[in-house]
Amino acid sequence: MKVPLLDLPGQYQALKSELNQVWFEVMSSAGFIGGARVKTLEEQVAQYCEVQHAVSCANGTDALMIIMRALGIGPGDEIITTPFTFWATVECITSVGATPVFVDIEPGTYNMNVSLVEAAITDRTKAIIPVHIFGQCVDMHRLMQIASERGLYVVEDACQAIGARHYGNMAGSMGTIAAFSFFPSKNLGGAGDGGIITTNDQALAARCRKIAGHGTSKKYFHDEFGQNSRLDALQAGILLVKLPHLDEWNEQRRTAAKSYGNLLEGCGLDLPEERPHNKATYHLYVVKAKSAAQAERLMGHLKDNDIGTALYYPLALHEQQAFTKNPGYVKPHLPVAQSCNERTFAIPCFPGITRDQVNYVVDVLESAL
Ligand SMILES: *Cc1c(COP(=O)(O)O)cnc(C)c1O
C-alpha cells in the first residue's frame, strides 16, 4: 500500500471540473491581477476567520514581513518568538533589522512555552510572534494577558492553523494581527504561492494594504516606500473553490489524528497532545522518537514501505548557521527545542486518508518499534 504524506493530486481529482473552470475563466478574461476574485476571497477569509479585515498578498512570508513593517518594527526592537517553526517566522524579524529573542517550547504541543515569555521581555521588546505549530493554537488566552499588560503587539503566525480554534476563537482572530499562507501543502493551499493577513484593526489593515501595494493610496502617487506583494486572480479563484471544503478536510485530518492517538498509545513514541480548550487542524501529525538514531531507523522503515514521512523540523532555528556563523552570537539554552532536533517526524495525516491507510501506517511503525 502506498501512503503519501499529503495527497494533492487526489484533492485535484475531487474538484477537477471546478478548478479547471477557474483556470479557463481567468485565462480567457486575462484579468490576472486583482479583480473580483481577490476581493471576494478577502471577504470570505475574513468571514471564515471571524475577523473584520483580510488583506491578501503574495505568500505567508510576505504577510509576516508586511506586518512587521506596518507595525513599525525595526532596528533595536526585540521580538519574542519560538525556535521551533519554519524559518520564515524569524526571517520577517531580521528582514526589518529587529532582533529575534527565542523562548523554549513545551513538550507535547511543541508550541511556545508562554510561561517563559515574561522573563524574556525587556525595554526593547515590541512584539511577540506565537506560531500555532502543526495547527494547534498557542496558549493565546495567557499570552494576550501578558501582552496587554506590557503593551506589546501579538502577531499570530497562523500559517499552519487556518480553521483552528482556541477557547472557541479562530486562529488569526486573537492577536493584534495574523499571517496565513496558501502554499500548496498548507491546509488551504493554492496552485502556487499565496498569503493573507487578518486583523480587527482597520487602520492596521489599511497600512498593510498600502505597503503590499507600493506604498500607494492613489495610483502612481506614493506616500511611502512599500513593496509588490499580490495574490493572483488565479490563486484567489482556486482558493475560493477550496475554502468551502476546508472544515470538512480539517475534520478528516482530526479523525486520522484521533485514530493515531488511540492506536499508537503506549508504542514508545511521544504523540502530539491536544490541549482541552484547543481544536487543532493537524497540518502535520508529528511524533517524537527516543533518539535521532531511532527516528532515522523508523523513517527508513516507513519509506521502505511506501509511506511518506519527513522531519519537522530537523534543526531548531536558534542553531541555524545564519545565526551561529556570526562570531558574536550567543546561543540561547533551549533544551526542549534542542531535544527535537532530528527526532520529530510527521506521518501521513491528510484529508481523504482512509482507515486502511491509517492502520497500515500504524502496523508498519509498530513492526519497526
Ligand atoms: C508556510 C509557513 C510560513 C511561510 O509561508 P509561505 O507562504 O511559504 O511564505 C511561515 N510560517 C509558518 C509557520 C509556515 O508554516
mmCIF file of C-alpha atoms and ligand atoms in Angstrom:
data_model
loop_
_atom_site.group_PDB
_atom_site.id
_atom_site.type_symbol
_atom_site.label_atom_id
_atom_site.label_comp_id
_atom_site.label_asym_id
_atom_site.label_seq_id
_atom_site.Cartn_x
_atom_site.Cartn_y
_atom_site.Cartn_z
ATOM 1 C CA MET A 1 0.000 0.000 0.000
ATOM 2 C CA LYS A 2 1.233 3.494 -0.801
ATOM 3 C CA VAL A 3 0.516 6.280 1.686
ATOM 4 C CA PRO A 4 1.871 9.705 0.757
ATOM 5 C CA LEU A 5 2.495 12.381 3.391
ATOM 6 C CA LEU A 6 -0.110 14.512 1.596
ATOM 7 C CA ASP A 7 -2.332 13.713 -1.393
ATOM 8 C CA LEU A 8 -2.663 16.862 -3.516
ATOM 9 C CA PRO A 9 -3.348 15.027 -6.813
ATOM 10 C CA GLY A 10 -6.282 13.307 -5.072
ATOM 11 C CA GLN A 11 -7.642 16.686 -3.988
ATOM 12 C CA TYR A 12 -7.376 17.961 -7.560
ATOM 13 C CA GLN A 13 -9.250 14.937 -8.928
ATOM 14 C CA ALA A 14 -12.111 15.542 -6.495
ATOM 15 C CA LEU A 15 -12.536 19.198 -7.559
ATOM 16 C CA LYS A 16 -11.243 18.909 -11.121
ATOM 17 C CA SER A 17 -14.107 20.453 -13.093
ATOM 18 C CA GLU A 18 -14.458 23.491 -10.811
ATOM 19 C CA LEU A 19 -10.710 24.098 -10.677
ATOM 20 C CA ASN A 20 -10.329 23.750 -14.440
ATOM 21 C CA GLN A 21 -13.216 26.154 -14.909
ATOM 22 C CA VAL A 22 -11.353 28.799 -12.842
ATOM 23 C CA TRP A 23 -8.249 28.297 -14.954
ATOM 24 C CA PHE A 24 -10.132 28.748 -18.239
ATOM 25 C CA GLU A 25 -12.118 31.735 -17.000
ATOM 26 C CA VAL A 26 -9.043 33.567 -15.755
ATOM 27 C CA MET A 27 -7.100 32.764 -18.920
ATOM 28 C CA SER A 28 -9.853 33.907 -21.261
ATOM 29 C CA SER A 29 -10.606 37.086 -19.293
ATOM 30 C CA ALA A 30 -6.861 37.821 -18.978
ATOM 31 C CA GLY A 31 -7.647 39.503 -15.651
ATOM 32 C CA PHE A 32 -4.651 38.047 -13.882
ATOM 33 C CA ILE A 33 -4.040 40.617 -11.158
ATOM 34 C CA GLY A 34 -6.594 41.927 -8.668
ATOM 35 C CA GLY A 35 -10.271 41.933 -9.552
ATOM 36 C CA ALA A 36 -13.420 40.418 -8.127
ATOM 37 C CA ARG A 37 -11.966 37.022 -7.187
ATOM 38 C CA VAL A 38 -9.268 38.547 -4.997
ATOM 39 C CA LYS A 39 -11.770 40.843 -3.300
ATOM 40 C CA THR A 40 -14.241 38.003 -2.720
ATOM 41 C CA LEU A 41 -11.524 35.790 -1.295
ATOM 42 C CA GLU A 42 -10.539 38.520 1.177
ATOM 43 C CA GLU A 43 -14.173 38.868 2.254
ATOM 44 C CA GLN A 44 -14.668 35.134 2.610
ATOM 45 C CA VAL A 45 -11.435 34.563 4.524
ATOM 46 C CA ALA A 46 -12.287 37.443 6.879
ATOM 47 C CA GLN A 47 -15.673 35.872 7.470
ATOM 48 C CA TYR A 48 -14.219 32.377 7.880
ATOM 49 C CA CYS A 49 -11.570 33.560 10.333
ATOM 50 C CA GLU A 50 -14.114 35.704 12.175
ATOM 51 C CA VAL A 51 -12.230 38.981 11.741
ATOM 52 C CA GLN A 52 -13.132 42.379 10.303
ATOM 53 C CA HIS A 53 -10.367 42.670 7.701
ATOM 54 C CA ALA A 54 -8.296 40.449 5.433
ATOM 55 C CA VAL A 55 -5.546 41.716 3.117
ATOM 56 C CA SER A 56 -4.184 39.287 0.545
ATOM 57 C CA CYS A 57 -0.536 39.162 -0.511
ATOM 58 C CA ALA A 58 1.955 37.021 -2.401
ATOM 59 C CA ASN A 59 2.828 34.422 0.272
ATOM 60 C CA GLY A 60 2.895 33.786 4.011
ATOM 61 C CA THR A 61 6.435 35.095 4.395
ATOM 62 C CA ASP A 62 5.412 38.404 2.825
ATOM 63 C CA ALA A 63 2.364 38.508 5.095
ATOM 64 C CA LEU A 64 4.695 38.382 8.109
ATOM 65 C CA MET A 65 7.144 40.891 6.623
ATOM 66 C CA ILE A 66 4.408 43.359 5.680
ATOM 67 C CA ILE A 67 3.044 43.091 9.221
ATOM 68 C CA MET A 68 6.479 43.882 10.686
ATOM 69 C CA ARG A 69 6.697 46.996 8.513
ATOM 70 C CA ALA A 70 3.106 48.032 9.236
ATOM 71 C CA LEU A 71 3.791 47.824 12.985
ATOM 72 C CA GLY A 72 6.868 49.990 12.538
ATOM 73 C CA ILE A 73 9.225 47.332 13.848
ATOM 74 C CA GLY A 74 12.861 47.998 13.056
ATOM 75 C CA PRO A 75 16.468 48.060 14.259
ATOM 76 C CA GLY A 76 16.831 47.938 18.037
ATOM 77 C CA ASP A 77 13.477 46.224 18.575
ATOM 78 C CA GLU A 78 13.301 42.765 20.098
ATOM 79 C CA ILE A 79 10.646 40.281 19.024
ATOM 80 C CA ILE A 80 9.918 37.241 21.147
ATOM 81 C CA THR A 81 9.234 34.044 19.221
ATOM 82 C CA THR A 82 9.707 30.278 19.108
ATOM 83 C CA PRO A 83 12.741 28.390 17.796
ATOM 84 C CA PHE A 84 10.545 25.510 16.610
ATOM 85 C CA THR A 85 8.920 26.762 13.409
ATOM 86 C CA PHE A 86 9.567 27.328 9.732
ATOM 87 C CA TRP A 87 12.410 29.744 9.041
ATOM 88 C CA ALA A 88 10.110 32.477 7.643
ATOM 89 C CA THR A 89 8.917 33.316 11.166
ATOM 90 C CA VAL A 90 12.363 34.579 12.084
ATOM 91 C CA GLU A 91 13.204 35.983 8.645
ATOM 92 C CA CYS A 92 10.431 38.538 8.957
ATOM 93 C CA ILE A 93 12.087 39.818 12.139
ATOM 94 C CA THR A 94 15.618 40.033 10.751
ATOM 95 C CA SER A 95 14.383 41.471 7.427
ATOM 96 C CA VAL A 96 13.385 44.712 9.183
ATOM 97 C CA GLY A 97 16.588 44.763 11.236
ATOM 98 C CA ALA A 98 14.957 43.689 14.512
ATOM 99 C CA THR A 99 16.324 41.003 16.825
ATOM 100 C CA PRO A 100 14.593 37.681 17.473
ATOM 101 C CA VAL A 101 14.516 36.544 21.105
ATOM 102 C CA PHE A 102 13.723 32.866 21.397
ATOM 103 C CA VAL A 103 11.847 31.259 24.257
ATOM 104 C CA ASP A 104 11.719 27.497 24.599
ATOM 105 C CA ILE A 105 8.760 25.338 23.632
ATOM 106 C CA GLU A 106 6.629 22.962 25.667
ATOM 107 C CA PRO A 107 6.754 19.214 25.074
ATOM 108 C CA GLY A 108 3.603 17.644 23.636
ATOM 109 C CA THR A 109 2.336 20.634 21.676
ATOM 110 C CA TYR A 110 5.765 21.957 20.538
ATOM 111 C CA ASN A 111 4.314 25.444 20.938
ATOM 112 C CA MET A 112 5.976 28.442 22.557
ATOM 113 C CA ASN A 113 6.018 27.944 26.336
ATOM 114 C CA VAL A 114 4.034 31.002 27.349
ATOM 115 C CA SER A 115 5.187 30.757 30.974
ATOM 116 C CA LEU A 116 8.694 31.699 29.772
ATOM 117 C CA VAL A 117 7.615 34.828 27.905
ATOM 118 C CA GLU A 118 7.564 37.344 30.761
ATOM 119 C CA ALA A 119 11.177 36.659 31.693
ATOM 120 C CA ALA A 120 12.186 37.343 28.079
ATOM 121 C CA ILE A 121 10.574 40.804 27.935
ATOM 122 C CA THR A 122 12.941 43.789 28.057
ATOM 123 C CA ASP A 123 12.598 47.536 27.440
ATOM 124 C CA ARG A 124 13.262 46.820 23.782
ATOM 125 C CA THR A 125 10.550 44.203 23.304
ATOM 126 C CA LYS A 126 7.996 45.397 20.733
ATOM 127 C CA ALA A 127 6.063 42.286 19.785
ATOM 128 C CA ILE A 128 5.571 38.578 20.311
ATOM 129 C CA ILE A 129 5.144 36.153 17.417
ATOM 130 C CA PRO A 130 3.426 32.973 18.575
ATOM 131 C CA VAL A 131 3.323 30.233 15.932
ATOM 132 C CA HIS A 132 0.394 27.808 16.038
ATOM 133 C CA ILE A 133 2.659 24.962 15.120
ATOM 134 C CA PHE A 134 1.253 21.984 13.219
ATOM 135 C CA GLY A 135 -2.166 23.649 13.531
ATOM 136 C CA GLN A 136 -2.610 23.818 17.306
ATOM 137 C CA CYS A 137 -3.025 27.247 18.905
ATOM 138 C CA VAL A 138 -0.545 28.615 21.391
ATOM 139 C CA ASP A 139 -1.997 29.468 24.839
ATOM 140 C CA MET A 140 -3.281 32.778 23.458
ATOM 141 C CA HIS A 141 -5.509 33.375 26.437
ATOM 142 C CA ARG A 142 -2.491 33.782 28.735
ATOM 143 C CA LEU A 143 -0.282 35.345 26.073
ATOM 144 C CA MET A 144 -2.758 38.147 25.331
ATOM 145 C CA GLN A 145 -2.959 38.955 29.044
ATOM 146 C CA ILE A 146 0.822 39.306 29.236
ATOM 147 C CA ALA A 147 0.953 41.337 26.022
ATOM 148 C CA SER A 148 -1.768 43.755 27.043
ATOM 149 C CA GLU A 149 -0.209 44.304 30.485
ATOM 150 C CA ARG A 150 3.108 45.123 28.808
ATOM 151 C CA GLY A 151 1.736 46.992 25.773
ATOM 152 C CA LEU A 152 3.148 44.555 23.208
ATOM 153 C CA TYR A 153 1.847 43.622 19.782
ATOM 154 C CA VAL A 154 0.987 39.988 19.189
ATOM 155 C CA VAL A 155 1.458 38.709 15.641
ATOM 156 C CA GLU A 156 -0.044 35.264 15.154
ATOM 157 C CA ASP A 157 1.854 33.123 12.675
ATOM 158 C CA ALA A 158 -1.223 31.111 11.742
ATOM 159 C CA CYS A 159 0.258 29.728 8.505
ATOM 160 C CA GLN A 160 -0.392 26.135 9.624
ATOM 161 C CA ALA A 161 -3.584 26.780 11.524
ATOM 162 C CA ILE A 162 -6.384 28.061 9.303
ATOM 163 C CA GLY A 163 -9.600 26.848 10.941
ATOM 164 C CA ALA A 164 -8.042 26.020 14.326
ATOM 165 C CA ARG A 165 -9.850 27.175 17.460
ATOM 166 C CA HIS A 166 -8.762 28.160 20.970
ATOM 167 C CA TYR A 167 -11.495 28.547 23.602
ATOM 168 C CA GLY A 168 -13.798 28.801 20.591
ATOM 169 C CA ASN A 169 -11.829 31.628 18.963
ATOM 170 C CA MET A 170 -10.455 31.266 15.472
ATOM 171 C CA ALA A 171 -6.710 31.182 14.849
ATOM 172 C CA GLY A 172 -5.801 34.546 13.373
ATOM 173 C CA SER A 173 -8.520 36.416 15.258
ATOM 174 C CA MET A 174 -6.946 36.646 18.713
ATOM 175 C CA GLY A 175 -3.750 38.673 18.345
ATOM 176 C CA THR A 176 -3.139 42.192 17.074
ATOM 177 C CA ILE A 177 -2.813 40.795 13.564
ATOM 178 C CA ALA A 178 -2.093 37.449 11.889
ATOM 179 C CA ALA A 179 -0.407 35.880 8.872
ATOM 180 C CA PHE A 180 -1.641 32.934 6.801
ATOM 181 C CA SER A 181 -0.001 31.057 3.940
ATOM 182 C CA PHE A 182 -1.680 29.433 0.947
ATOM 183 C CA PHE A 183 1.426 27.444 -0.011
ATOM 184 C CA PRO A 184 0.112 24.363 -1.854
ATOM 185 C CA SER A 185 0.766 21.956 1.029
ATOM 186 C CA LYS A 186 -0.943 24.097 3.672
ATOM 187 C CA ASN A 187 -4.444 23.078 4.855
ATOM 188 C CA LEU A 188 -5.875 25.626 2.403
ATOM 189 C CA GLY A 189 -3.407 25.668 -0.483
ATOM 190 C CA GLY A 190 -3.329 27.318 -3.899
ATOM 191 C CA ALA A 191 -1.664 26.245 -7.142
ATOM 192 C CA GLY A 192 1.396 28.287 -6.264
ATOM 193 C CA ASP A 193 2.237 30.864 -3.623
ATOM 194 C CA GLY A 194 -0.272 32.994 -1.762
ATOM 195 C CA GLY A 195 -0.857 34.595 1.613
ATOM 196 C CA ILE A 196 -3.255 36.714 3.625
ATOM 197 C CA ILE A 197 -3.203 38.995 6.658
ATOM 198 C CA THR A 198 -6.120 39.145 9.107
ATOM 199 C CA THR A 199 -6.898 41.746 11.778
ATOM 200 C CA ASN A 200 -9.719 43.589 13.516
ATOM 201 C CA ASP A 201 -7.731 46.837 13.381
ATOM 202 C CA GLN A 202 -8.927 48.850 10.410
ATOM 203 C CA ALA A 203 -6.013 51.288 10.362
ATOM 204 C CA LEU A 204 -3.502 48.472 10.523
ATOM 205 C CA ALA A 205 -5.266 46.610 7.709
ATOM 206 C CA ALA A 206 -5.134 49.759 5.578
ATOM 207 C CA ARG A 207 -1.410 50.163 6.308
ATOM 208 C CA CYS A 208 -0.723 46.575 5.298
ATOM 209 C CA ARG A 209 -2.648 47.057 2.073
ATOM 210 C CA LYS A 210 -0.673 50.176 1.283
ATOM 211 C CA ILE A 211 2.699 48.550 1.993
ATOM 212 C CA ALA A 212 1.776 45.484 -0.106
ATOM 213 C CA GLY A 213 0.878 47.827 -2.992
ATOM 214 C CA HIS A 214 3.984 50.020 -3.445
ATOM 215 C CA GLY A 215 3.021 52.494 -0.715
ATOM 216 C CA THR A 216 0.208 53.768 -2.905
ATOM 217 C CA SER A 217 -3.145 55.125 -1.867
ATOM 218 C CA LYS A 218 -3.845 56.661 -5.312
ATOM 219 C CA LYS A 219 -2.410 55.131 -8.489
ATOM 220 C CA TYR A 220 1.097 56.474 -9.316
ATOM 221 C CA PHE A 221 1.179 58.567 -6.121
ATOM 222 C CA HIS A 222 3.300 57.079 -3.352
ATOM 223 C CA ASP A 223 3.125 58.236 0.278
ATOM 224 C CA GLU A 224 5.854 55.824 1.305
ATOM 225 C CA PHE A 225 8.130 53.033 0.134
ATOM 226 C CA GLY A 226 6.217 49.799 0.005
ATOM 227 C CA GLN A 227 6.706 46.601 -1.913
ATOM 228 C CA ASN A 228 4.924 44.478 -4.502
ATOM 229 C CA SER A 229 3.074 41.621 -2.890
ATOM 230 C CA ARG A 230 -0.057 40.493 -4.674
ATOM 231 C CA LEU A 231 -2.249 37.419 -4.744
ATOM 232 C CA ASP A 232 -3.042 36.334 -8.327
ATOM 233 C CA ALA A 233 -6.629 36.145 -9.532
ATOM 234 C CA LEU A 234 -5.917 32.533 -10.471
ATOM 235 C CA GLN A 235 -4.859 31.677 -6.920
ATOM 236 C CA ALA A 236 -7.828 33.538 -5.469
ATOM 237 C CA GLY A 237 -10.182 31.620 -7.779
ATOM 238 C CA ILE A 238 -8.664 28.274 -6.818
ATOM 239 C CA LEU A 239 -8.809 29.131 -3.112
ATOM 240 C CA LEU A 240 -12.468 30.145 -3.472
ATOM 241 C CA VAL A 241 -13.225 26.671 -4.827
ATOM 242 C CA LYS A 242 -11.372 25.018 -1.947
ATOM 243 C CA LEU A 243 -12.446 27.187 1.004
ATOM 244 C CA PRO A 244 -15.965 25.668 1.328
ATOM 245 C CA HIS A 245 -14.290 22.253 1.815
ATOM 246 C CA LEU A 246 -11.779 23.363 4.436
ATOM 247 C CA ASP A 247 -13.807 22.486 7.534
ATOM 248 C CA GLU A 248 -14.537 19.010 6.203
ATOM 249 C CA TRP A 249 -10.867 18.493 5.288
ATOM 250 C CA ASN A 250 -9.733 19.645 8.719
ATOM 251 C CA GLU A 251 -12.261 17.246 10.291
ATOM 252 C CA GLN A 252 -10.804 14.393 8.237
ATOM 253 C CA ARG A 253 -7.323 15.276 9.489
ATOM 254 C CA ARG A 254 -8.670 15.329 13.055
ATOM 255 C CA THR A 255 -10.276 11.912 12.598
ATOM 256 C CA ALA A 256 -6.997 10.432 11.355
ATOM 257 C CA ALA A 257 -5.125 12.092 14.240
ATOM 258 C CA LYS A 258 -7.580 10.644 16.733
ATOM 259 C CA SER A 259 -7.097 7.164 15.294
ATOM 260 C CA TYR A 260 -3.320 7.508 15.506
ATOM 261 C CA GLY A 261 -3.699 8.682 19.092
ATOM 262 C CA ASN A 262 -5.713 5.587 20.015
ATOM 263 C CA LEU A 263 -3.737 3.065 18.005
ATOM 264 C CA LEU A 264 -0.239 4.327 18.833
ATOM 265 C CA GLU A 265 -0.802 4.922 22.526
ATOM 266 C CA GLY A 266 1.891 3.210 24.542
ATOM 267 C CA CYS A 267 4.018 2.454 21.464
ATOM 268 C CA GLY A 268 7.023 4.256 22.931
ATOM 269 C CA LEU A 269 6.887 7.377 20.746
ATOM 270 C CA ASP A 270 5.782 10.766 22.084
ATOM 271 C CA LEU A 271 2.458 11.554 20.420
ATOM 272 C CA PRO A 272 1.058 15.063 19.873
ATOM 273 C CA GLU A 273 -1.042 16.306 22.774
ATOM 274 C CA GLU A 274 -4.103 18.410 22.035
ATOM 275 C CA ARG A 275 -4.963 20.715 24.910
ATOM 276 C CA PRO A 276 -8.627 20.522 26.032
ATOM 277 C CA HIS A 277 -9.506 24.108 25.001
ATOM 278 C CA ASN A 278 -7.951 23.651 21.560
ATOM 279 C CA LYS A 279 -9.262 22.353 18.267
ATOM 280 C CA ALA A 280 -6.215 21.680 16.125
ATOM 281 C CA THR A 281 -6.078 21.412 12.335
ATOM 282 C CA TYR A 282 -3.322 18.768 12.266
ATOM 283 C CA HIS A 283 -1.450 20.442 9.459
ATOM 284 C CA LEU A 284 1.081 17.765 10.351
ATOM 285 C CA TYR A 285 0.869 14.810 12.730
ATOM 286 C CA VAL A 286 4.297 14.783 14.312
ATOM 287 C CA VAL A 287 5.660 12.093 16.617
ATOM 288 C CA LYS A 288 8.893 12.224 18.588
ATOM 289 C CA ALA A 289 11.330 9.315 18.728
ATOM 290 C CA LYS A 290 13.578 8.447 21.677
ATOM 291 C CA SER A 291 16.687 9.421 19.720
ATOM 292 C CA ALA A 292 17.815 10.711 16.337
ATOM 293 C CA ALA A 293 19.041 7.213 15.505
ATOM 294 C CA GLN A 294 15.637 5.726 16.274
ATOM 295 C CA ALA A 295 13.880 8.410 14.206
ATOM 296 C CA GLU A 296 16.186 7.687 11.280
ATOM 297 C CA ARG A 297 15.554 3.951 11.529
ATOM 298 C CA LEU A 298 11.778 4.335 11.801
ATOM 299 C CA MET A 299 11.612 6.821 8.935
ATOM 300 C CA GLY A 300 13.712 4.481 6.798
ATOM 301 C CA HIS A 301 11.306 1.661 7.555
ATOM 302 C CA LEU A 302 8.297 3.840 6.659
ATOM 303 C CA LYS A 303 9.875 4.901 3.361
ATOM 304 C CA ASP A 304 10.811 1.299 2.508
ATOM 305 C CA ASN A 305 7.125 0.505 2.895
ATOM 306 C CA ASP A 306 5.952 3.364 0.627
ATOM 307 C CA ILE A 307 4.849 5.630 3.479
ATOM 308 C CA GLY A 308 5.617 9.333 3.277
ATOM 309 C CA THR A 309 7.471 10.895 6.206
ATOM 310 C CA ALA A 310 9.759 13.853 6.896
ATOM 311 C CA LEU A 311 11.482 15.576 9.807
ATOM 312 C CA TYR A 312 9.673 18.662 11.133
ATOM 313 C CA TYR A 313 11.971 20.266 11.977
ATOM 314 C CA PRO A 314 15.463 18.803 11.717
ATOM 315 C CA LEU A 315 17.215 21.771 13.357
ATOM 316 C CA ALA A 316 15.880 24.408 15.782
ATOM 317 C CA LEU A 317 16.117 27.963 14.434
ATOM 318 C CA HIS A 318 18.480 29.302 17.104
ATOM 319 C CA GLU A 319 21.002 26.674 15.990
ATOM 320 C CA GLN A 320 20.886 27.523 12.279
ATOM 321 C CA GLN A 321 24.101 28.620 10.581
ATOM 322 C CA ALA A 322 22.658 32.010 9.666
ATOM 323 C CA PHE A 323 22.945 32.753 13.406
ATOM 324 C CA THR A 324 25.830 30.573 14.563
ATOM 325 C CA LYS A 325 28.262 31.766 11.872
ATOM 326 C CA ASN A 326 28.283 35.226 13.474
ATOM 327 C CA PRO A 327 31.274 35.322 15.846
ATOM 328 C CA GLY A 328 29.354 37.351 18.456
ATOM 329 C CA TYR A 329 26.340 35.041 18.545
ATOM 330 C CA VAL A 330 25.446 33.743 21.983
ATOM 331 C CA LYS A 331 23.339 30.635 21.505
ATOM 332 C CA PRO A 332 20.408 30.571 23.936
ATOM 333 C CA HIS A 333 19.848 27.453 26.021
ATOM 334 C CA LEU A 334 16.547 25.978 24.822
ATOM 335 C CA PRO A 335 16.638 22.332 25.875
ATOM 336 C CA VAL A 336 13.150 21.277 24.783
ATOM 337 C CA ALA A 337 13.538 22.698 21.277
ATOM 338 C CA GLN A 338 17.005 21.175 21.012
ATOM 339 C CA SER A 339 15.682 17.782 22.090
ATOM 340 C CA CYS A 340 13.530 17.785 18.941
ATOM 341 C CA ASN A 341 16.435 18.054 16.504
ATOM 342 C CA GLU A 342 16.374 15.082 14.092
ATOM 343 C CA ARG A 343 13.815 13.369 16.326
ATOM 344 C CA THR A 344 10.380 14.754 15.434
ATOM 345 C CA PHE A 345 8.879 13.387 12.224
ATOM 346 C CA ALA A 346 5.488 13.544 10.504
ATOM 347 C CA ILE A 347 3.408 10.564 9.484
ATOM 348 C CA PRO A 348 0.622 10.785 6.857
ATOM 349 C CA CYS A 349 -2.405 12.749 8.071
ATOM 350 C CA PHE A 350 -4.273 14.355 5.202
ATOM 351 C CA PRO A 351 -7.855 14.858 4.050
ATOM 352 C CA GLY A 352 -9.051 11.691 2.359
ATOM 353 C CA ILE A 353 -6.642 9.323 4.139
ATOM 354 C CA THR A 354 -8.507 6.036 4.567
ATOM 355 C CA ARG A 355 -8.943 3.930 7.681
ATOM 356 C CA ASP A 356 -6.910 1.185 5.948
ATOM 357 C CA GLN A 357 -4.093 3.597 5.232
ATOM 358 C CA VAL A 358 -4.011 4.735 8.860
ATOM 359 C CA ASN A 359 -3.980 1.113 10.045
ATOM 360 C CA TYR A 360 -1.190 0.300 7.603
ATOM 361 C CA VAL A 361 0.959 3.199 8.846
ATOM 362 C CA VAL A 362 0.388 2.041 12.429
ATOM 363 C CA ASP A 363 1.255 -1.595 11.573
ATOM 364 C CA VAL A 364 4.454 -0.611 9.780
ATOM 365 C CA LEU A 365 5.516 1.715 12.616
ATOM 366 C CA GLU A 366 4.760 -0.864 15.284
ATOM 367 C CA SER A 367 6.603 -3.640 13.482
ATOM 368 C CA ALA A 368 9.657 -1.375 13.354
ATOM 369 C CA LEU A 369 9.313 -0.497 17.033
HETATM 370 C C1 LIG B 1 4.483 28.042 5.499
HETATM 371 C C2 LIG B 1 4.850 28.857 6.657
HETATM 372 C C3 LIG B 1 5.288 30.184 6.522
HETATM 373 C C4 LIG B 1 5.591 30.824 5.209
HETATM 374 O O1 LIG B 1 4.599 30.769 4.266
HETATM 375 P P1 LIG B 1 4.986 30.859 2.701
HETATM 376 O O2 LIG B 1 3.670 31.028 2.031
HETATM 377 O O3 LIG B 1 5.665 29.576 2.351
HETATM 378 O O4 LIG B 1 5.863 32.035 2.511
HETATM 379 C C5 LIG B 1 5.533 30.909 7.669
HETATM 380 N N1 LIG B 1 5.380 30.362 8.885
HETATM 381 C C6 LIG B 1 4.983 29.093 9.049
HETATM 382 C C7 LIG B 1 4.825 28.549 10.429
HETATM 383 C C8 LIG B 1 4.725 28.294 7.950
HETATM 384 O O5 LIG B 1 4.362 27.021 8.127
#
